[in-house]
Structure formats: C-alpha cells, structure tokens
C-alpha cells in the first residue's frame, strides 16, 4: 500500500464502507432478474458470514499482478479475483479479493473531477459486483445491467462517482505522451495522489453533544466523518470545555488521538472553555486562571457542605475528598483522575486553577448551588451549567469562541479558511453535522467568522 497519510485515512474509511456496500449489493441479489449475471452465487442467506478482502497498492504492484494472473503486462485501476467455489458446502461465503491501484485511481479522479475517495469507492463497488457475477466486458447488455446495479448501490450509500462500469480507465488513451501505453515516471509524479482539496482548511469541533454521544463515546459515523475530512486535507481542531487529556482519551477509542490522530499533546486546540489554548506543536499560547479567592471559597464550601468539587489545572484535576461522582468524571467523561488534596492551602499552593466544577443533583444545583454562587461571585467569576448535574465557576467573559479567536490569530488563519463551503464534502449528513458544529462553536462567539459562515451554511440549506 502506498505510504501516504491520505491513503491511510481512506483505508480507515473503507473499513466501514466496504461492509455497507457488501450488504446493499447482497440485498440487491434477492429477486433480481439480471439476465447476464453469473448466478453461481444466489442463495446468500445460507451462509453465516461473507468475506472479501480489499488491497490498496501502487501501479507497479497491480501491473505485476495483472501480468501474473491475466498475462497482461499493463497497469489497471482494479482487479477482482474470485475465491468462491460453487459446490463447496461451507458456512462462509468467500467472495475473493479486490485490488485497487491508488495511483491509477488518483489519475482517474482528477480527470473526472472527483476525489480519490470517491473513485476508490466506485472501484470497490465495481469489484464487489464482479465477484458477485457481473461482467461489463461481455456485452452491451451486461454493461448496462452492471452500471444499473452500480448506480443503485452508490445512490443508496449517497456516494459520488462518475463513469462507473463504462468508465474503466485506459491509461494509454489518457496519457498520449506515454511510451508503449505505459505511464512515465514524470507523469506519475505529476498526478499521483492529487485530488480535489477543500478551499477551507480548518473545522473546529466541540466534544460533548457533538462528536460524543450521551454516553460520552464517539460514534462510528462521526469518526468516519472526521477521517473523511482529514483525507480531504481539512485540519480538525478541538474546541471544548474538556481538559486536553480527556479529549485524547475519548478519541483514542476510534484511533483518532496521538501523533497520527486529530488531537495529541503536539496539536493545537482550545480546552477548558477557552481558558487553555495550545498552538503549533502543542505549545501553550494562552492561559487564564480563576480568581484565587473564588477558588478558596469554592473549596471551603465543598468541604463544609460535603458537595464534591473538582478543580481543573491544565492537564490535571484535583478534589478535596473521594466521592463516586468525582470518580465518574474520570471513568465516564474521560477527565483526568482527580488527585485528592485534603488541605485548601495545600491545593492552592500546588496548582493554578482555571475552573472548578461542582457535582450535585439537578435539583440541588437548581435550588441551592446556582442561586448561591451566582450571587456570591458576582463580578469576580461566572456560573456555567453545561450538564444538569454539573455547575462550573469560570473567570468572567470566558468563552470557547474567544479561545478559538486567539488560536486563529496565532496560526494566522483567516475566517475564509474556516468558513468557505466546499462542494461535495458537506453533502452527507455527517458533514452537515460537522458544519453545524463549526457554526455553533465559532459563529456565535467569533464575530469575524459569523457572517461568512452563516451565509455559507444558509446557502447550502436553501
């Protein structure tokens, strides 16, 4: 497989896409009346499971494979090799292998004006249909039937694609200056892995209620959307109320954290409601602390009333005493496990605190905590309630939008680089959700972004 970040992202997307395409293709065989399809595979319901492999490679690899298996010494976009033995009574339907040249697919994608992912998806669908007995090369009728089925699958999955079965790539026709029908090295370098790129470069994403579901887990759909955005050259930047370690932990379940993910200790981001901002290479560029007297009052209140409190200090959390609700912040919400410091003076001497969070019942917060602290800290801090059972005290005028603006300035990013619409990328539901997120995080709180993002989003909806 080509060693390229774009291709690696596509591989991750295909792990979800291939089973989806397989299911729709197999469902399409039920009661189908195609006259040209080889019906060796028909009763798929008798199998416990179906297996197919997909290999992404370069032109040299697929050319050697074509020479070995088809006695044709030339590059091609896709090869499908069946492993199905009709009379073999086994519980697994072994369909076979699909081999795709990413380099050829990239050239075809550029010629058609689609993305590499779009073209690879089309080739996957075509390969699956070949393994299921379709063959567009035998006759015009066979080509029409296969193209019809391809269209149905792509439409069902809302995938884009052009040419389909009739658009099989002929490298000798596409490259008039090639030698003996072969693509020259200079031509390969010119077009290999070049495909459509979005005009905007950044999407700022929140976590709770956006990327994460009600169980504080990232959904497979959102994970796929993030990978697809990255595969198209978009930088994903997190803007959240969570601490940075919490984001890294939450996204690690989908292999989206770490040096090859979208968040790490070396990536930019906005955390703790904008009170901590990390710039290029993960260096801290902004920090704002909660007034120390407010911190002292909150800690003493926690001890006196036995209401659990967690103090956030950069990548660490602290509490005055053990409590199941304090533990839940770590085990459910991924926040750093709180260190117990029973002395107020010791805790204040240990850490600079950006915000504190009370954990209480919704009724307790509504009837007692919120009214008390709204009055007690007036002018010195601000009360924030993102969850019914959590109440935060933060510095005045705290906002994620302010943190985002600081980061934009630091990275020299213009509003247009975050707001401009890209045809084709945000057309499926996952990306509409991501774009709505960008609006909700940025547009309300970063005035310089509001107008262009709002106009862009509204024009797409209408």
Coordinates of C-alpha atoms in Angstrom, one line a residue:
X1 CA 0.0 0.0 0.0
X2 CA 1.3 3.5 -0.8
X3 CA 2.8 5.1 2.3
X4 CA 0.7 8.3 2.2
X5 CA -1.4 9.9 5.0
X6 CA -4.3 10.5 2.6
X7 CA -4.3 6.8 1.7
X8 CA -4.1 5.7 5.3
X9 CA -7.1 7.8 6.1
X10 CA -9.0 6.2 3.2
X11 CA -8.1 2.8 4.5
X12 CA -9.8 3.6 7.8
X13 CA -12.9 4.9 6.0
X14 CA -13.1 1.7 3.9
X15 CA -13.2 -0.4 7.0
X16 CA -16.7 0.9 7.5
X17 CA -17.6 1.5 3.8
X18 CA -16.9 -2.0 2.4
X19 CA -19.3 -3.9 4.7
X20 CA -22.0 -1.3 3.9
X21 CA -21.5 -1.7 0.2
X22 CA -21.4 -5.5 0.6
X23 CA -24.8 -5.6 2.4
X24 CA -26.6 -3.5 -0.2
X25 CA -25.0 -5.5 -3.1
X26 CA -26.1 -8.8 -1.5
X27 CA -29.6 -7.5 -0.7
X28 CA -29.8 -6.5 -4.4
X29 CA -29.4 -10.1 -5.5
X30 CA -32.7 -11.0 -3.8
X31 CA -35.4 -11.3 -6.5
X32 CA -33.1 -9.7 -9.1
X33 CA -33.7 -10.6 -12.7
X34 CA -30.5 -9.7 -14.4
X35 CA -30.0 -11.9 -17.4
X36 CA -26.3 -11.5 -17.9
X37 CA -25.1 -12.1 -14.3
X38 CA -23.4 -15.4 -13.4
X39 CA -25.8 -16.9 -10.8
X40 CA -23.3 -19.2 -9.2
X41 CA -23.8 -17.0 -6.1
X42 CA -27.5 -16.7 -5.4
X43 CA -28.8 -18.0 -2.0
X44 CA -26.6 -15.9 0.2
X45 CA -28.9 -16.5 3.2
X46 CA -27.5 -19.9 3.7
X47 CA -24.1 -18.5 4.8
X48 CA -23.2 -17.4 8.3
X49 CA -21.0 -14.7 7.0
X50 CA -19.4 -13.2 3.9
X51 CA -15.7 -12.4 3.5
X52 CA -14.0 -10.1 1.0
X53 CA -10.6 -8.5 1.1
X54 CA -9.6 -5.1 -0.3
X55 CA -6.0 -4.2 -1.1
X56 CA -4.8 -0.8 -2.0
X57 CA -1.5 -0.7 -3.9
X58 CA 0.6 1.2 -6.5
X59 CA 0.8 0.9 -10.2
X60 CA 3.9 -1.4 -10.2
X61 CA 2.2 -3.9 -7.9
X62 CA -1.0 -4.2 -9.8
X63 CA 0.9 -4.4 -13.1
X64 CA 2.9 -7.3 -11.8
X65 CA -0.3 -8.9 -10.5
X66 CA -2.0 -8.4 -13.9
X67 CA 0.9 -10.0 -15.7
X68 CA 0.9 -13.0 -13.4
X69 CA -2.8 -13.7 -13.3
X70 CA -4.1 -12.3 -16.6
X71 CA -1.0 -12.4 -18.7
X72 CA -1.5 -8.7 -19.4
X73 CA 1.6 -6.6 -18.7
X74 CA -0.1 -3.3 -18.1
X75 CA -1.5 -1.1 -15.3
X76 CA -5.2 -1.1 -14.5
X77 CA -7.4 0.6 -11.8
X78 CA -8.8 -2.5 -10.2
X79 CA -8.5 -6.3 -10.3
X80 CA -11.1 -8.7 -8.7
X81 CA -10.2 -12.3 -8.1
X82 CA -12.9 -14.7 -7.0
X83 CA -12.3 -17.3 -4.3
X84 CA -15.8 -18.7 -4.5
X85 CA -16.2 -22.5 -5.1
X86 CA -19.9 -23.1 -6.0
X87 CA -20.1 -26.7 -4.9
X88 CA -18.1 -26.3 -1.6
X89 CA -20.5 -26.6 1.3
X90 CA -19.1 -24.3 3.9
X91 CA -20.7 -21.7 6.2
X92 CA -18.6 -18.8 5.0
X93 CA -19.1 -17.2 1.5
X94 CA -15.5 -16.5 0.4
X95 CA -16.1 -13.9 -2.3
X96 CA -12.5 -13.1 -3.1
X97 CA -10.1 -10.2 -3.4
X98 CA -10.3 -6.7 -4.7
X99 CA -7.0 -5.0 -5.6
X100 CA -7.0 -1.2 -6.4
X101 CA -4.2 0.9 -7.7
X102 CA -4.3 4.2 -5.8
X103 CA -2.1 5.9 -8.3
X104 CA -4.4 5.0 -11.3
X105 CA -7.4 5.8 -9.2
X106 CA -5.9 9.2 -8.4
X107 CA -5.4 10.0 -12.1
X108 CA -9.0 8.9 -12.9
X109 CA -10.3 11.0 -10.0
X110 CA -8.6 14.1 -11.3
X111 CA -9.8 13.5 -14.8
X112 CA -13.4 13.1 -13.6
X113 CA -13.3 16.0 -11.2
X114 CA -14.0 13.8 -8.1
X115 CA -12.0 13.0 -5.0
X116 CA -9.7 10.0 -4.6
X117 CA -12.1 8.6 -2.0
X118 CA -15.0 8.9 -4.4
X119 CA -13.1 7.0 -7.1
X120 CA -11.9 4.3 -4.7
X121 CA -15.5 3.8 -3.5
X122 CA -16.6 3.3 -7.1
X123 CA -13.9 0.8 -7.8
X124 CA -14.8 -1.1 -4.6
X125 CA -18.4 -1.3 -5.7
X126 CA -17.4 -2.5 -9.2
X127 CA -15.1 -5.1 -7.7
X128 CA -17.8 -6.4 -5.4
X129 CA -20.2 -6.7 -8.4
X130 CA -17.6 -8.5 -10.4
X131 CA -17.2 -11.0 -7.6
X132 CA -21.0 -11.4 -7.5
X133 CA -21.1 -12.4 -11.2
X134 CA -21.5 -9.2 -13.1
X135 CA -19.1 -8.5 -16.0
X136 CA -19.5 -5.3 -18.1
X137 CA -17.0 -6.5 -20.7
X138 CA -19.0 -9.4 -22.1
X139 CA -21.7 -7.4 -23.9
X140 CA -23.5 -4.1 -24.1
X141 CA -26.4 -5.6 -22.2
X142 CA -24.1 -6.8 -19.4
X143 CA -22.5 -3.4 -19.2
X144 CA -26.0 -1.8 -18.9
X145 CA -27.1 -4.2 -16.2
X146 CA -23.9 -3.8 -14.2
X147 CA -24.0 0.0 -14.5
X148 CA -27.6 0.0 -13.3
X149 CA -26.6 -2.0 -10.2
X150 CA -23.6 0.2 -9.5
X151 CA -25.8 3.3 -9.7
X152 CA -28.3 1.8 -7.2
X153 CA -25.6 0.9 -4.7
X154 CA -23.9 4.3 -5.0
X155 CA -27.2 6.2 -4.7
X156 CA -28.2 4.1 -1.7
X157 CA -24.9 5.0 0.1
X158 CA -25.0 8.6 -1.2
X159 CA -21.6 8.1 -2.6
X160 CA -20.4 10.2 -5.6
X161 CA -19.0 8.6 -8.7
X162 CA -18.7 9.1 -12.4
X163 CA -18.2 6.7 -15.3
X164 CA -18.9 3.5 -13.4
X165 CA -18.6 0.4 -15.4
X166 CA -18.3 2.2 -18.7
X167 CA -15.6 4.5 -17.4
X168 CA -12.9 1.8 -17.0
X169 CA -9.6 3.5 -17.2
X170 CA -7.4 3.1 -20.3
X171 CA -4.0 4.5 -19.4
X172 CA -2.8 4.5 -22.9
X173 CA -5.7 6.8 -24.0
X174 CA -5.4 9.0 -21.0
X175 CA -1.7 9.6 -21.4
X176 CA -0.9 10.3 -25.1
X177 CA 2.7 11.1 -24.3
X178 CA 3.3 7.7 -22.6
X179 CA 5.7 5.2 -24.1
X180 CA 4.1 2.0 -25.4
X181 CA 1.0 2.7 -23.5
X182 CA 2.8 2.9 -20.1
X183 CA 2.6 5.9 -17.8
X184 CA 6.0 7.6 -17.4
X185 CA 7.6 8.3 -14.0
X186 CA 7.3 12.0 -14.6
X187 CA 3.6 11.7 -15.4
X188 CA 3.0 9.6 -12.3
X189 CA 4.7 12.2 -10.1
X190 CA 2.6 14.9 -11.7
X191 CA -0.7 13.3 -10.8
X192 CA -0.2 10.6 -8.2
X193 CA -2.4 11.2 -5.2
X194 CA -3.5 14.6 -6.5
X195 CA -7.2 15.1 -6.0
X196 CA -9.7 17.7 -5.1
X197 CA -8.9 19.7 -2.0
X198 CA -11.4 21.8 0.1
X199 CA -10.9 25.5 -0.1
X200 CA -11.2 25.8 3.7
X201 CA -8.5 24.2 5.9
X202 CA -10.0 24.0 9.4
X203 CA -13.0 22.7 11.2
X204 CA -13.3 23.5 14.9
X205 CA -15.1 20.7 16.7
X206 CA -16.7 20.6 20.2
X207 CA -16.9 17.3 22.1
X208 CA -19.9 16.7 24.4
X209 CA -23.1 16.6 22.5
X210 CA -21.4 16.9 19.2
X211 CA -18.6 14.4 18.5
X212 CA -19.6 12.4 21.6
X213 CA -23.0 10.9 22.2
X214 CA -24.9 10.8 25.5
X215 CA -22.6 8.1 26.8
X216 CA -19.5 10.2 26.1
X217 CA -18.5 8.0 23.3
X218 CA -17.6 9.0 19.7
X219 CA -19.9 7.4 17.3
X220 CA -18.7 5.4 14.3
X221 CA -20.4 7.8 12.0
X222 CA -18.7 10.9 13.5
X223 CA -15.3 9.0 13.5
X224 CA -15.8 8.3 9.8
X225 CA -16.7 11.9 9.1
X226 CA -13.5 13.1 10.8
X227 CA -11.4 10.7 8.8
X228 CA -13.0 11.7 5.6
X229 CA -12.4 15.4 6.4
X230 CA -8.8 14.7 7.1
X231 CA -8.5 12.6 3.9
X232 CA -9.5 15.7 2.0
X233 CA -6.9 17.9 3.6
X234 CA -9.0 19.5 6.3
X235 CA -7.4 20.1 9.7
X236 CA -9.6 19.2 12.7
X237 CA -9.1 21.4 15.8
X238 CA -10.9 20.6 19.0
X239 CA -12.6 23.5 20.9
X240 CA -14.1 22.1 24.1
X241 CA -14.8 22.6 27.8
X242 CA -12.9 19.4 28.5
X243 CA -9.2 19.1 29.5
X244 CA -6.8 18.0 26.8
X245 CA -6.2 14.5 28.3
X246 CA -9.9 13.9 28.3
X247 CA -10.2 14.6 24.6
X248 CA -7.1 12.4 23.8
X249 CA -8.6 9.6 25.8
X250 CA -12.1 9.9 24.4
X251 CA -10.9 9.9 20.8
X252 CA -8.4 7.1 21.4
X253 CA -11.2 4.5 21.2
X254 CA -11.6 5.4 17.5
X255 CA -7.8 5.7 16.9
X256 CA -8.2 9.4 16.4
X257 CA -5.7 10.5 19.0
X258 CA -1.9 10.5 19.2
X259 CA 0.6 11.7 16.6
X260 CA -1.3 10.3 13.7
X261 CA -4.7 11.4 15.0
X262 CA -6.6 14.7 15.2
X263 CA -5.5 15.5 18.8
X264 CA -2.4 15.0 20.8
X265 CA 0.0 16.8 23.1
X266 CA 1.6 18.2 20.0
X267 CA -1.5 19.5 18.2
X268 CA -3.3 22.9 18.5
X269 CA -6.6 23.1 20.4
X270 CA -8.9 25.0 22.7
X271 CA -9.7 23.5 26.1
X272 CA -11.4 24.2 29.4
X273 CA -13.9 26.6 27.8
X274 CA -11.2 28.6 26.1
X275 CA -9.1 29.1 29.3
X276 CA -6.3 27.0 27.8
X277 CA -5.2 27.4 24.2
X278 CA -2.4 25.4 22.6
X279 CA -0.8 26.5 19.4
X280 CA 1.5 24.9 16.9
X281 CA 3.4 21.9 18.1
X282 CA 1.1 21.9 21.2
X283 CA 2.8 24.8 22.8
X284 CA 0.7 26.7 25.3
X285 CA -0.1 30.2 24.0
X286 CA -2.9 31.3 26.4
X287 CA -3.9 30.5 29.9
X288 CA -6.4 32.3 32.2
X289 CA -6.9 31.3 35.8
X290 CA -9.9 31.6 38.1
X291 CA -9.6 34.2 40.8
X292 CA -7.8 32.6 43.7
X293 CA -10.2 33.9 46.4
X294 CA -13.1 32.4 44.4
X295 CA -11.2 29.1 44.3
X296 CA -10.7 29.2 48.1
X297 CA -14.4 30.0 48.7
X298 CA -15.5 27.1 46.5
X299 CA -13.1 24.6 48.1
X300 CA -14.2 25.6 51.6
X301 CA -17.9 25.4 50.5
X302 CA -17.2 21.9 49.2
X303 CA -15.7 20.8 52.5
X304 CA -18.4 22.4 54.6
X305 CA -21.4 21.1 52.6
X306 CA -19.8 17.8 51.5
X307 CA -20.6 18.6 47.9
X308 CA -17.9 17.1 45.6
X309 CA -15.9 19.6 43.6
X310 CA -13.2 19.1 41.0
X311 CA -10.6 21.8 40.3
X312 CA -9.1 21.8 36.8
X313 CA -5.5 22.8 36.5
X314 CA -4.2 22.4 32.9
X315 CA -3.8 18.6 32.3
X316 CA -4.7 17.7 35.9
X317 CA -7.7 17.5 38.2
X318 CA -7.9 17.9 42.0
X319 CA -10.5 17.3 44.6
X320 CA -10.8 17.7 48.4
X321 CA -12.1 14.2 49.1
X322 CA -13.0 10.9 47.5
X323 CA -16.5 10.6 46.1
X324 CA -18.2 8.4 43.4
X325 CA -19.2 11.4 41.4
X326 CA -15.6 12.6 41.3
X327 CA -14.6 9.2 40.0
X328 CA -17.4 9.3 37.4
X329 CA -15.9 12.4 35.9
X330 CA -12.9 10.2 35.0
X331 CA -14.5 6.9 34.2
X332 CA -17.4 8.2 32.2
X333 CA -16.4 11.7 31.0
X334 CA -12.7 10.8 30.4
X335 CA -11.4 13.7 32.5
X336 CA -8.0 13.2 34.3
X337 CA -8.4 11.1 37.5
X338 CA -8.6 13.6 40.4
X339 CA -5.8 13.8 42.9
X340 CA -7.1 14.1 46.4
X341 CA -5.6 17.1 48.3
X342 CA -7.5 17.5 51.6
X343 CA -6.0 20.9 52.5
X344 CA -7.3 24.0 50.8
X345 CA -4.0 25.9 51.3
X346 CA -2.0 22.9 50.0
X347 CA -4.2 22.6 46.9
X348 CA -4.0 26.3 46.2
X349 CA -0.2 26.2 46.7
X350 CA 0.1 23.2 44.4
X351 CA -1.8 24.3 41.3
X352 CA -3.0 27.2 39.3
X353 CA -6.7 26.6 38.8
X354 CA -8.6 27.6 35.6
X355 CA -12.0 26.4 36.7
X356 CA -13.9 24.5 39.4
X357 CA -16.8 22.1 38.9
X358 CA -19.4 21.1 41.5
X359 CA -21.1 17.7 41.1
X360 CA -24.6 17.6 42.5
X361 CA -28.2 16.5 41.7
X362 CA -30.0 18.7 39.2
X363 CA -32.5 19.7 41.9
X364 CA -29.6 20.6 44.3
X365 CA -28.0 22.8 41.7
X366 CA -31.2 24.5 40.7
X367 CA -32.5 25.2 44.2
X368 CA -29.3 25.9 46.1
X369 CA -25.9 25.9 44.3
X370 CA -26.7 28.1 41.3
X371 CA -28.6 30.8 43.2
X372 CA -25.9 30.9 45.9
X373 CA -22.9 31.1 43.6
X374 CA -24.5 33.5 41.1
X375 CA -24.7 36.0 43.9
X376 CA -21.5 35.1 45.8
X377 CA -19.1 35.5 42.8
X378 CA -20.9 38.4 41.0
X379 CA -18.3 40.4 39.1
X380 CA -15.5 38.1 40.0
X381 CA -16.4 34.9 38.1
X382 CA -19.1 33.4 36.0
X383 CA -21.5 30.5 36.5
X384 CA -21.7 27.9 33.7
X385 CA -24.0 24.9 33.5
X386 CA -23.4 22.6 30.6
X387 CA -24.9 19.5 32.3
X388 CA -27.9 19.3 34.6
X389 CA -25.8 17.8 37.4
X390 CA -22.7 19.9 37.0
X391 CA -22.1 23.6 37.8
X392 CA -18.9 25.3 36.8
X393 CA -17.3 28.5 38.1
X394 CA -15.1 30.2 35.5
X395 CA -13.4 33.6 35.0
X396 CA -15.7 36.4 33.7
X397 CA -16.3 36.5 29.9
X398 CA -15.0 33.0 29.4
X399 CA -15.8 31.5 26.1
X400 CA -14.6 28.9 23.7
X401 CA -15.1 31.4 20.9
X402 CA -12.5 33.7 22.5
X403 CA -10.0 30.8 22.7
X404 CA -10.7 30.0 19.0
X405 CA -10.0 33.6 18.0
X406 CA -6.7 33.6 19.9
X407 CA -5.7 30.4 18.1
X408 CA -6.8 31.7 14.7
X409 CA -4.6 34.8 15.2
X410 CA -1.7 32.6 16.4
X411 CA -1.9 30.3 13.4
X412 CA -2.5 33.3 11.0
X413 CA -5.7 31.7 9.9
X414 CA -8.3 33.9 8.1
X415 CA -12.0 33.4 8.6
X416 CA -12.4 32.3 5.0
X417 CA -10.1 29.3 5.7
X418 CA -12.6 28.1 8.2
X419 CA -15.9 29.1 6.7
X420 CA -15.9 28.6 2.9
X421 CA -18.2 25.9 1.6
X422 CA -16.7 23.0 -0.3
X423 CA -19.0 21.4 -2.8
X424 CA -19.3 17.7 -2.3
X425 CA -17.7 17.4 1.1
X426 CA -20.5 18.5 3.4
X427 CA -23.3 16.9 1.4
X428 CA -23.7 13.8 3.5
X429 CA -25.3 14.1 6.9
X430 CA -22.2 13.5 8.9
X431 CA -20.5 16.5 7.4
X432 CA -23.6 18.7 7.7
X433 CA -23.4 17.9 11.4
X434 CA -19.8 18.9 11.4
X435 CA -20.5 22.2 9.6
X436 CA -23.4 22.9 12.0
X437 CA -20.9 22.3 14.8
X438 CA -18.5 24.8 13.3
X439 CA -21.2 27.4 13.3
X440 CA -22.3 26.7 16.8
X441 CA -18.7 26.8 18.2
X442 CA -17.5 29.8 16.2
X443 CA -20.2 31.9 14.7
X444 CA -21.9 32.9 17.8
X445 CA -18.7 33.9 19.6
X446 CA -16.2 34.9 17.0
X447 CA -17.7 37.9 15.2
X448 CA -15.2 37.9 12.4
X449 CA -16.4 34.5 11.3
X450 CA -20.1 34.9 11.9
X451 CA -21.3 36.5 8.6
X452 CA -19.4 34.3 6.1
X453 CA -20.1 31.1 7.9
X454 CA -23.8 31.9 8.3
X455 CA -24.2 32.9 4.7
X456 CA -22.3 29.8 3.5
X457 CA -24.4 27.4 5.6
X458 CA -27.7 29.0 4.7
X459 CA -26.9 29.0 1.0
X460 CA -26.3 25.2 1.2
X461 CA -29.5 24.5 3.1
X462 CA -31.6 26.5 0.6

